[in-house]
Amino acid sequence: MTAAQETSIDDVTGSEWWRSAVVYQVYPRSFADSDGDGVGDLEGVRQHLDHLEALGVDVLWLSPVYRSPMDDNGYDISDYQQIDPLFGTFADLERLLEDVHRRGMKLVMDLVVNHTSDEHPWFRESRSSRDNPKRDWYWWRPARDGTVPGEPGAEPNNWGSFFSGPAWEYDESTGEYFLHLFSRKQPDLNWENPEVRQAVYSMMRWWLDRGVDGFRMDVINMISKDPSLPDGEVREGEEHGDMGRAVIDGPRVHEFLAEMHREVFAPLGRELLLVGETPGVTIEEARRYTDPARREVDMVFQFEHVQVDRGASKWDVLPFDMRVLRACLARWQDGLAEVGWNSLYWDNHDQPRVVSRFGDDGSCRVESAKLLATLLHLQRGTPYLYQGDELGMTNFPFTSIDQFDDIESVNYFHEAVAKGQAPEEVMARLRAMSRDNSRTPMQWDSSAHAGFTTGTPWLPVNPNHREINAEGQVGVPGSVFEHHRRLVALRHDEPAVVHGDFTLRLADHDQLFAFTRRHEATELLVVANFSGRSARLPAALYDRWADAELLVGERRDAEMLPWESRVHRRVRT
Ligand code: NOJ
């Protein structure tokens, strides 16, 4: 056994190790390119594990690296048991896994089983004829009664896909439609069919036999659909109906997850990290998914807090109001206090950069990135950092649709412009919300292409990489990176960060986001001035804390600077 294995996180934390863990998400395409083709790869990830180790994170979550036609950058999988050549070979994956384990970290894979690629052999068979044995592995339906198949409006129901256009694609050769909640190259698997479920479970077992430590389950709350596939409400200004509750937290989803647990995880005898991505999930449903007694998943990604600045759709951008965000996060803290567990995140490969969104990416970028970090790490739950969060990376200054790659953004742009909306207005929405904001290459140093590649990067590098990069921050006191490092360490060293309860303070304050965490004799105060103006700490709260130990931050003054954040600790004797 190596020294690193001796101190693996299992030994330190015992069961439910993920409660004290910090996860780091890598979007491999954009992380580090080892072979100069302009696209990040597995070997690039391995070569940068020192960065993760320096940060102190426990788990690496890898976005999909499986074989894929890349219609949705790997979330459209054509072979679950092969690595896409763009990312390297299976041997590269094994080397990465070994290196991650040698360092005492864990590796969590993305699991995308709501849909496959239309190029997956299962789908090829399914579409080959109406009586193929795999026909029922996907959702095939005839045209609506009284319509001409293939004509607009003949789709089996009125649902719109998440990536624009109808959620149905007509297949001429068999004269029926298949369902795709996402792109037309991502047909939805039919989980009603037990053979589908068994095929997925056996693929999952295969990965677990290879030694991976868990799964991040893509849109897992959409695997059960209301089999009647009812038309959805068509909102004003919309062309298609909303699939809504017919696909979110559907009728059999808990049954399927409990079955998955019984069939795949329970027999394994080691504790994994299982996190479900669950758009539209309510607190009540999240409690069901994550109640340990129900044995479904350990935690879910809820979406409410990343929707506080939008209206009916993600492109309907509203002004940000800290008070709405604070109330939302506090509700989730309370909602999962007794049963279940929260995942904590600001960013991932689907969200714009948080410092541009909720912070100030101009003159207060460093301070606001630190404040956001403090608020994230100090809540109760498991924090997920997305590559570049630890540097305070920002949105990209997009000026033209040609700079985008993301299928969701590109489809939306063309659809909106075709409907007559002004291209400049559509661009402004994309600039604020597009997923490509978080997909621009990781900023390692100030050199050309930010040290991401020696070739031509697949997506442009943010011009601010000359000022914002890892080389300029790792080991540099006062940097965003060092702030994150301190917060990760605090979770490992201070039980109140992991186990403490959560109480919101100053719930009506316009600028201050404050809460306490209490565990046994220890109490922590987290206080942040979530604004660009200084703010006075109310004596009624701060008098008891001003002399307490300062774990994070440098100042004790009752006047908080713009974007300043602090963590205090008191121990009852
Ligand atoms: C959620 C993933 O995070 C996103 O990137 C993807 O486009 C959809 N699911 C479809 O797989």
XYZ file of C-alpha atoms and ligand atoms in Angstrom:
584
model
C 0.000 0.000 0.000
C 1.341 3.446 -0.873
C 1.444 6.332 1.569
C -1.382 8.087 -0.278
C -3.601 5.016 -0.034
C -2.960 4.802 3.675
C -4.625 8.162 4.177
C -7.467 7.667 1.739
C -10.605 9.599 2.494
C -12.471 6.417 3.519
C -10.154 5.921 6.466
C -10.441 9.508 7.528
C -14.181 9.883 7.433
C -15.623 6.383 7.667
C -19.030 5.808 6.204
C -20.856 8.395 4.115
C -17.451 9.813 3.304
C -18.989 12.164 0.750
C -20.439 14.317 3.534
C -17.029 15.808 4.226
C -15.795 15.713 0.638
C -15.331 18.487 -1.899
C -15.891 17.567 -5.542
C -14.134 19.157 -8.511
C -15.799 18.898 -11.909
C -13.669 18.599 -15.007
C -15.180 19.251 -18.425
C -12.483 17.337 -20.277
C -12.896 19.127 -23.589
C -11.887 22.413 -21.978
C -9.460 21.409 -19.239
C -6.071 20.584 -20.756
C -4.991 19.372 -24.166
C -1.961 17.049 -24.108
C -1.685 16.316 -27.836
C -2.117 19.696 -29.489
C -5.361 18.989 -31.342
C -7.094 21.892 -29.605
C -9.412 19.703 -27.508
C -8.742 18.724 -23.912
C -8.153 15.045 -23.170
C -7.677 12.457 -20.413
C -3.915 12.685 -20.394
C -4.275 16.440 -20.016
C -6.417 15.874 -16.936
C -3.858 13.477 -15.490
C -1.023 15.932 -16.071
C -2.860 18.527 -13.996
C -3.771 16.423 -10.982
C -1.234 18.383 -8.934
C -3.559 21.353 -9.300
C -6.444 19.408 -7.770
C -4.221 18.048 -5.051
C -2.991 21.546 -4.208
C -6.585 22.690 -3.910
C -7.243 19.764 -1.582
C -10.361 18.381 -3.267
C -11.394 14.787 -2.648
C -13.265 13.805 -5.765
C -12.855 14.378 -9.463
C -16.099 14.264 -11.450
C -15.409 13.765 -15.121
C -17.979 14.948 -17.655
C -18.553 12.328 -20.387
C -15.544 10.908 -22.198
C -17.368 8.016 -23.863
C -17.579 7.449 -27.602
C -19.898 10.049 -29.042
C -20.720 11.901 -32.260
C -20.437 15.035 -30.047
C -23.727 16.605 -31.002
C -24.016 17.673 -27.356
C -20.302 17.401 -26.535
C -20.416 13.863 -25.246
C -23.848 13.900 -23.572
C -24.907 11.910 -26.644
C -23.231 8.540 -26.154
C -22.855 5.954 -28.900
C -20.800 3.464 -26.847
C -20.866 3.493 -23.045
C -17.850 1.213 -22.758
C -15.396 2.959 -25.055
C -13.470 6.182 -24.684
C -13.919 8.641 -27.520
C -10.633 8.953 -29.476
C -10.881 12.726 -29.043
C -10.225 12.204 -25.327
C -7.692 9.377 -25.645
C -7.779 5.656 -25.022
C -9.058 3.292 -22.386
C -5.474 2.957 -21.173
C -5.453 6.734 -20.583
C -8.578 6.413 -18.470
C -7.028 3.589 -16.449
C -3.872 5.606 -15.897
C -5.935 8.562 -14.757
C -7.973 6.439 -12.373
C -4.835 4.908 -10.928
C -3.196 8.278 -10.456
C -6.330 9.727 -8.837
C -6.464 6.783 -6.405
C -2.746 6.933 -5.692
C -3.269 10.512 -4.528
C -6.075 9.445 -2.187
C -8.791 10.970 -4.354
C -11.828 9.403 -5.996
C -13.182 9.425 -9.532
C -16.863 9.883 -10.312
C -18.073 9.301 -13.866
C -20.955 10.958 -15.664
C -23.802 8.564 -16.323
C -26.071 9.600 -19.185
C -28.897 7.086 -19.400
C -32.020 9.132 -19.975
C -31.035 8.999 -23.640
C -28.345 7.642 -25.930
C -26.974 8.958 -29.193
C -28.992 8.092 -32.290
C -25.754 6.416 -33.382
C -25.800 3.952 -30.467
C -26.277 0.364 -31.736
C -29.398 0.070 -29.514
C -31.044 2.919 -31.379
C -29.829 1.810 -34.795
C -31.547 -1.519 -34.154
C -34.606 0.143 -32.718
C -35.123 2.336 -35.765
C -34.401 -0.480 -38.261
C -38.004 -1.747 -38.313
C -41.243 -1.538 -36.381
C -40.922 -5.161 -35.274
C -37.284 -5.089 -34.229
C -36.918 -6.562 -30.707
C -35.387 -3.263 -29.556
C -38.178 -1.128 -31.070
C -39.665 -0.625 -27.610
C -36.308 0.440 -26.097
C -37.124 3.994 -27.176
C -40.349 6.040 -27.333
C -41.829 5.484 -30.788
C -45.263 6.876 -31.596
C -47.372 7.310 -34.748
C -48.420 10.718 -36.046
C -51.451 12.342 -34.440
C -54.773 11.038 -35.744
C -55.973 12.871 -38.821
C -52.578 14.343 -39.753
C -50.060 13.553 -42.461
C -46.966 11.936 -40.914
C -43.904 14.116 -41.263
C -45.869 17.337 -41.803
C -45.544 20.143 -39.230
C -48.109 19.623 -36.470
C -48.336 15.850 -36.995
C -46.038 15.125 -34.027
C -47.548 12.698 -31.491
C -47.864 15.501 -28.908
C -47.036 19.188 -28.635
C -43.863 19.016 -26.536
C -40.936 21.287 -27.338
C -37.413 19.968 -26.819
C -35.015 21.639 -24.383
C -32.839 22.486 -27.368
C -35.559 24.238 -29.456
C -37.978 22.733 -31.972
C -40.353 19.836 -31.343
C -39.371 16.966 -29.019
C -40.203 14.460 -31.772
C -38.285 13.456 -34.872
C -39.956 11.773 -37.789
C -38.325 8.598 -39.088
C -39.287 8.218 -42.712
C -38.279 4.627 -43.185
C -40.607 3.291 -40.468
C -43.172 6.106 -40.634
C -43.136 6.890 -36.894
C -41.704 9.509 -34.546
C -39.212 9.047 -31.724
C -39.056 11.189 -28.598
C -36.009 13.311 -27.780
C -36.205 15.703 -24.831
C -32.832 17.115 -25.897
C -31.376 17.188 -29.439
C -32.755 15.044 -32.245
C -29.539 13.050 -31.954
C -30.391 12.165 -28.315
C -33.367 9.759 -28.429
C -34.892 8.999 -25.007
C -34.570 5.478 -23.683
C -37.804 3.809 -22.626
C -37.246 2.896 -18.983
C -40.659 1.215 -18.862
C -38.993 -1.664 -20.682
C -37.195 -3.921 -18.146
C -34.614 -4.948 -20.753
C -33.486 -1.352 -21.038
C -33.040 -1.116 -17.297
C -31.068 -4.356 -17.149
C -28.812 -3.257 -20.008
C -28.088 0.017 -18.205
C -27.434 -1.746 -14.895
C -25.013 -4.170 -16.438
C -23.104 -1.309 -18.085
C -22.936 0.436 -14.684
C -21.627 -2.719 -12.997
C -18.959 -2.936 -15.680
C -17.715 0.552 -14.790
C -17.806 -0.150 -11.086
C -15.774 -3.310 -11.674
C -13.167 -1.058 -13.240
C -12.897 0.776 -9.934
C -14.740 4.044 -10.419
C -16.145 5.573 -7.248
C -19.587 6.746 -8.227
C -21.779 8.432 -10.758
C -23.181 11.852 -11.509
C -26.476 10.887 -13.094
C -27.506 13.152 -15.939
C -31.158 14.350 -15.828
C -31.978 11.256 -13.810
C -35.352 12.611 -12.690
C -36.549 12.440 -16.317
C -36.158 8.691 -16.867
C -39.804 7.993 -15.998
C -42.381 9.623 -18.261
C -46.136 9.682 -17.909
C -46.787 6.914 -20.495
C -49.834 8.738 -21.851
C -47.445 11.508 -23.002
C -50.081 14.217 -22.564
C -49.931 17.545 -24.416
C -48.405 20.307 -22.301
C -49.506 23.848 -21.643
C -48.461 26.271 -24.379
C -47.320 29.487 -22.715
C -47.848 32.876 -24.239
C -45.364 33.551 -27.013
C -44.304 29.892 -27.164
C -44.730 27.567 -30.083
C -44.591 24.272 -28.201
C -46.143 22.804 -25.091
C -44.245 22.363 -21.824
C -43.353 18.739 -21.005
C -43.107 19.763 -17.367
C -44.393 17.319 -14.842
C -45.013 14.601 -17.454
C -41.255 14.001 -17.583
C -39.907 15.524 -14.367
C -40.049 13.303 -11.248
C -42.332 10.986 -13.248
C -44.565 8.248 -11.860
C -41.973 5.454 -11.588
C -38.728 7.373 -11.050
C -38.326 6.407 -7.383
C -39.127 2.803 -8.168
C -36.455 2.776 -10.903
C -33.816 4.358 -8.674
C -34.550 1.977 -5.822
C -34.258 -0.914 -8.271
C -30.954 0.463 -9.585
C -29.689 0.654 -6.027
C -30.696 -2.929 -5.274
C -29.321 -4.294 -8.501
C -26.127 -2.296 -8.895
C -24.960 -0.573 -5.729
C -26.136 -2.648 -2.766
C -24.256 -5.834 -3.752
C -21.034 -3.892 -4.210
C -20.034 -3.548 -0.579
C -18.240 -0.225 -0.953
C -19.594 3.217 -0.538
C -19.896 5.313 -3.664
C -20.854 8.897 -4.351
C -24.179 8.995 -6.180
C -25.459 12.383 -7.222
C -28.497 12.898 -9.390
C -28.901 15.865 -11.681
C -32.561 16.767 -11.210
C -33.784 19.868 -13.047
C -37.098 21.184 -11.746
C -36.905 19.095 -8.577
C -38.874 20.332 -5.578
C -37.618 20.153 -2.004
C -40.189 17.514 -1.221
C -39.026 15.310 -4.098
C -35.358 15.961 -3.288
C -36.010 14.660 0.203
C -37.351 11.461 -1.309
C -34.402 11.025 -3.653
C -31.836 11.580 -0.902
C -33.407 10.044 2.193
C -30.745 7.445 3.149
C -33.480 5.066 4.286
C -34.912 4.916 0.764
C -31.572 3.977 -0.822
C -31.841 5.919 -4.056
C -29.039 8.525 -4.375
C -26.898 10.409 -1.861
C -27.713 13.894 -3.080
C -29.201 15.773 -6.008
C -28.453 18.946 -7.915
C -31.464 21.202 -7.519
C -31.907 24.120 -9.931
C -33.931 26.750 -8.086
C -30.978 28.909 -7.057
C -29.638 29.058 -10.625
C -33.011 30.248 -11.847
C -33.471 33.248 -9.560
C -32.395 35.591 -12.345
C -34.607 34.233 -15.087
C -38.261 34.297 -16.046
C -40.227 31.628 -17.869
C -37.233 30.442 -19.882
C -33.503 30.564 -19.311
C -33.219 33.231 -22.015
C -35.607 35.537 -20.205
C -32.923 37.245 -18.121
C -34.082 39.150 -15.020
C -32.122 41.486 -12.772
C -30.351 39.597 -9.990
C -31.598 40.116 -6.448
C -29.413 38.727 -3.668
C -32.412 38.535 -1.330
C -34.177 36.077 -3.625
C -31.051 33.942 -3.914
C -30.534 33.981 -0.138
C -34.123 32.986 0.589
C -33.899 30.186 -1.950
C -30.685 28.727 -0.555
C -31.954 28.998 3.023
C -35.134 27.153 2.023
C -33.053 24.279 0.638
C -30.886 24.235 3.753
C -33.965 23.976 5.943
C -35.733 21.571 3.614
C -32.989 18.969 3.767
C -31.954 19.576 7.364
C -33.557 16.503 8.882
C -33.648 14.120 5.938
C -31.414 14.009 2.882
C -28.405 16.069 1.877
C -27.667 19.077 -0.333
C -25.203 19.397 -3.186
C -23.799 22.909 -3.264
C -22.800 24.490 -6.546
C -22.694 27.757 -8.417
C -21.263 26.627 -11.707
C -20.994 23.672 -13.993
C -20.699 23.210 -17.756
C -24.340 24.309 -18.189
C -24.227 27.589 -16.267
C -22.621 30.962 -16.964
C -19.735 31.927 -14.684
C -20.993 32.866 -11.256
C -18.673 35.813 -10.662
C -20.137 37.465 -13.774
C -23.648 36.430 -12.858
C -24.034 37.074 -9.122
C -20.767 38.867 -8.356
C -18.850 41.738 -9.941
C -16.450 40.612 -12.647
C -15.027 44.142 -12.975
C -13.105 45.949 -10.272
C -14.334 43.646 -7.470
C -13.800 40.342 -9.232
C -11.384 38.922 -6.662
C -13.406 39.999 -3.626
C -16.740 38.890 -5.056
C -15.329 35.538 -6.210
C -14.070 35.000 -2.661
C -17.423 35.927 -1.157
C -19.208 33.468 -3.421
C -16.679 30.807 -2.449
C -17.186 31.446 1.268
C -20.955 31.191 0.953
C -20.726 28.005 -1.067
C -18.235 26.086 1.050
C -19.761 27.033 4.377
C -23.259 25.741 3.752
C -24.343 22.313 4.861
C -23.950 19.852 1.981
C -21.275 18.675 -0.422
C -19.614 21.489 -2.403
C -18.968 21.038 -6.129
C -16.399 23.274 -7.756
C -16.353 23.619 -11.497
C -12.973 24.052 -13.202
C -11.994 27.709 -13.087
C -14.229 28.549 -10.110
C -11.094 28.401 -8.007
C -9.552 31.139 -10.159
C -12.604 33.379 -10.367
C -12.900 32.824 -14.142
C -15.497 35.020 -15.839
C -17.951 34.967 -18.734
C -16.560 35.420 -22.226
C -17.081 38.722 -24.091
C -18.950 37.090 -27.008
C -19.688 39.402 -29.925
C -20.763 37.058 -32.713
C -22.807 33.865 -33.016
C -19.837 32.336 -34.860
C -17.945 32.211 -31.580
C -20.443 29.750 -30.082
C -20.344 25.976 -30.277
C -23.092 24.900 -27.844
C -26.066 23.313 -29.604
C -28.534 24.861 -27.171
C -27.189 28.392 -27.758
C -26.837 28.056 -31.511
C -30.331 26.550 -31.976
C -31.872 29.195 -29.757
C -30.168 32.022 -31.649
C -31.407 30.829 -35.040
C -34.911 30.098 -33.793
C -35.261 33.491 -32.088
C -33.876 35.427 -35.058
C -36.126 33.489 -37.459
C -39.069 34.581 -35.302
C -38.073 38.190 -35.906
C -36.149 39.064 -32.738
C -33.256 41.492 -33.109
C -29.952 39.570 -33.345
C -28.269 42.038 -30.944
C -30.897 41.386 -28.280
C -30.577 37.644 -28.709
C -26.797 37.969 -28.450
C -27.156 39.904 -25.205
C -29.136 36.981 -23.746
C -26.552 34.487 -24.933
C -23.777 36.588 -23.444
C -25.481 36.401 -20.076
C -26.700 32.805 -20.062
C -24.983 30.665 -22.691
C -23.358 27.455 -21.542
C -20.296 28.322 -23.606
C -19.371 30.896 -20.966
C -18.188 28.100 -18.728
C -16.809 25.968 -21.545
C -14.024 28.268 -22.723
C -10.615 26.729 -22.026
C -9.199 26.536 -18.530
C -6.765 29.367 -17.884
C -3.486 27.848 -16.746
C -1.082 30.685 -17.509
C -0.717 33.964 -19.377
C 0.812 32.486 -22.529
C -0.992 32.192 -25.863
C -4.079 29.957 -25.446
C -3.596 30.158 -21.670
C -1.420 27.026 -21.598
C -4.507 24.987 -22.512
C -3.199 23.810 -25.899
C -0.343 24.256 -28.321
C -2.861 23.976 -31.167
C -5.963 25.980 -31.971
C -8.462 25.784 -29.105
C -11.880 24.412 -30.060
C -13.528 27.367 -28.289
C -11.808 30.743 -27.915
C -9.752 31.379 -24.792
C -10.988 34.284 -22.690
C -8.729 37.284 -23.412
C -8.548 37.940 -19.671
C -6.345 34.856 -19.227
C -3.379 37.195 -19.109
C -4.562 38.421 -15.713
C -6.654 35.463 -14.543
C -4.775 32.181 -14.546
C -3.631 29.383 -12.264
C 0.052 30.239 -12.434
C -0.644 33.679 -11.039
C -2.706 32.339 -8.133
C -1.496 28.992 -6.799
C 0.578 29.707 -3.707
C -0.068 33.448 -3.979
C -1.491 34.886 -0.744
C -4.755 36.733 -1.237
C -5.657 34.916 -4.470
C -9.044 33.369 -5.188
C -7.310 29.973 -5.415
C -5.771 30.285 -1.954
C -9.138 31.334 -0.565
C -10.736 28.185 -1.965
C -7.860 26.084 -0.663
C -8.436 27.482 2.829
C -12.175 26.738 2.617
C -11.633 23.174 1.408
C -9.240 22.579 4.293
C -11.753 24.033 6.733
C -14.330 21.439 5.690
C -11.810 18.709 6.399
C -10.661 20.121 9.721
C -13.759 21.640 11.299
C -16.615 19.198 12.011
C -19.103 22.067 12.336
C -18.689 22.785 8.607
C -19.785 19.255 7.771
C -22.227 18.456 10.538
C -23.403 21.793 11.883
C -27.013 22.866 11.547
C -27.846 25.995 9.535
C -29.645 29.095 10.766
C -30.150 32.112 8.539
C -29.455 35.451 10.293
C -30.493 38.968 9.275
C -33.014 37.440 6.871
C -34.303 40.853 5.762
C -31.008 42.655 5.334
C -30.481 44.232 1.904
C -26.768 43.546 1.668
C -25.665 41.039 4.280
C -25.939 37.298 3.778
C -25.312 35.790 7.191
C -25.850 32.433 8.821
C -24.648 30.372 11.741
C -23.693 26.723 11.883
C -23.813 24.906 15.212
C -22.364 21.512 16.028
C -21.985 20.321 19.619
C -20.113 23.080 21.464
C -18.926 24.840 18.302
C -20.717 27.646 16.528
C -19.623 29.340 13.315
C -20.783 32.688 12.009
C -20.575 33.215 8.258
C -21.196 36.786 7.232
C -20.849 38.272 3.775
C -21.497 41.720 2.380
C -23.136 40.638 -0.866
C -22.967 44.075 -2.466
C -20.675 46.685 -3.960
C -21.261 49.141 -1.057
C -19.910 48.937 2.457
C -22.342 47.674 5.072
C -22.598 48.042 8.832
C -22.879 44.849 10.846
C -25.805 45.182 13.279
C -24.546 45.231 16.853
C -27.293 42.852 17.920
C -25.619 40.160 15.860
C -21.967 41.107 15.787
C -21.322 42.183 19.350
C -21.197 38.557 20.393
C -18.790 37.704 17.594
C -16.392 40.588 17.143
C -13.813 38.970 19.447
C -14.363 35.417 18.311
C -11.699 33.509 16.418
C -11.514 34.550 12.762
C -11.180 31.491 10.535
C -11.626 33.227 7.198
C -11.087 36.931 6.470
C -8.780 39.514 8.018
C -10.986 42.243 9.408
C -13.146 42.541 12.506
C -14.423 46.023 11.895
C -18.196 46.433 12.187
C -18.107 48.179 8.837
C -17.813 45.532 6.153
C -16.120 46.430 2.894
C -17.874 45.775 -0.426
C -17.943 41.996 -1.117
C -16.109 41.181 2.106
C -16.780 37.821 3.742
C -15.765 36.376 7.111
C -16.088 33.199 9.100
C -15.835 33.277 12.910
C -15.759 30.403 15.375
C -16.769 30.211 19.023
C -16.559 27.197 21.260
C -18.749 27.007 24.376
C -16.686 26.017 27.370
C -27.610 17.806 -18.615
C -26.174 18.020 -18.991
O -25.508 18.604 -17.928
C -26.178 18.878 -20.238
O -24.906 19.349 -20.567
C -26.783 18.071 -21.346
O -26.915 18.871 -22.494
C -28.168 17.520 -20.965
N -28.219 17.033 -19.622
C -28.534 16.394 -21.879
O -27.731 15.276 -21.609
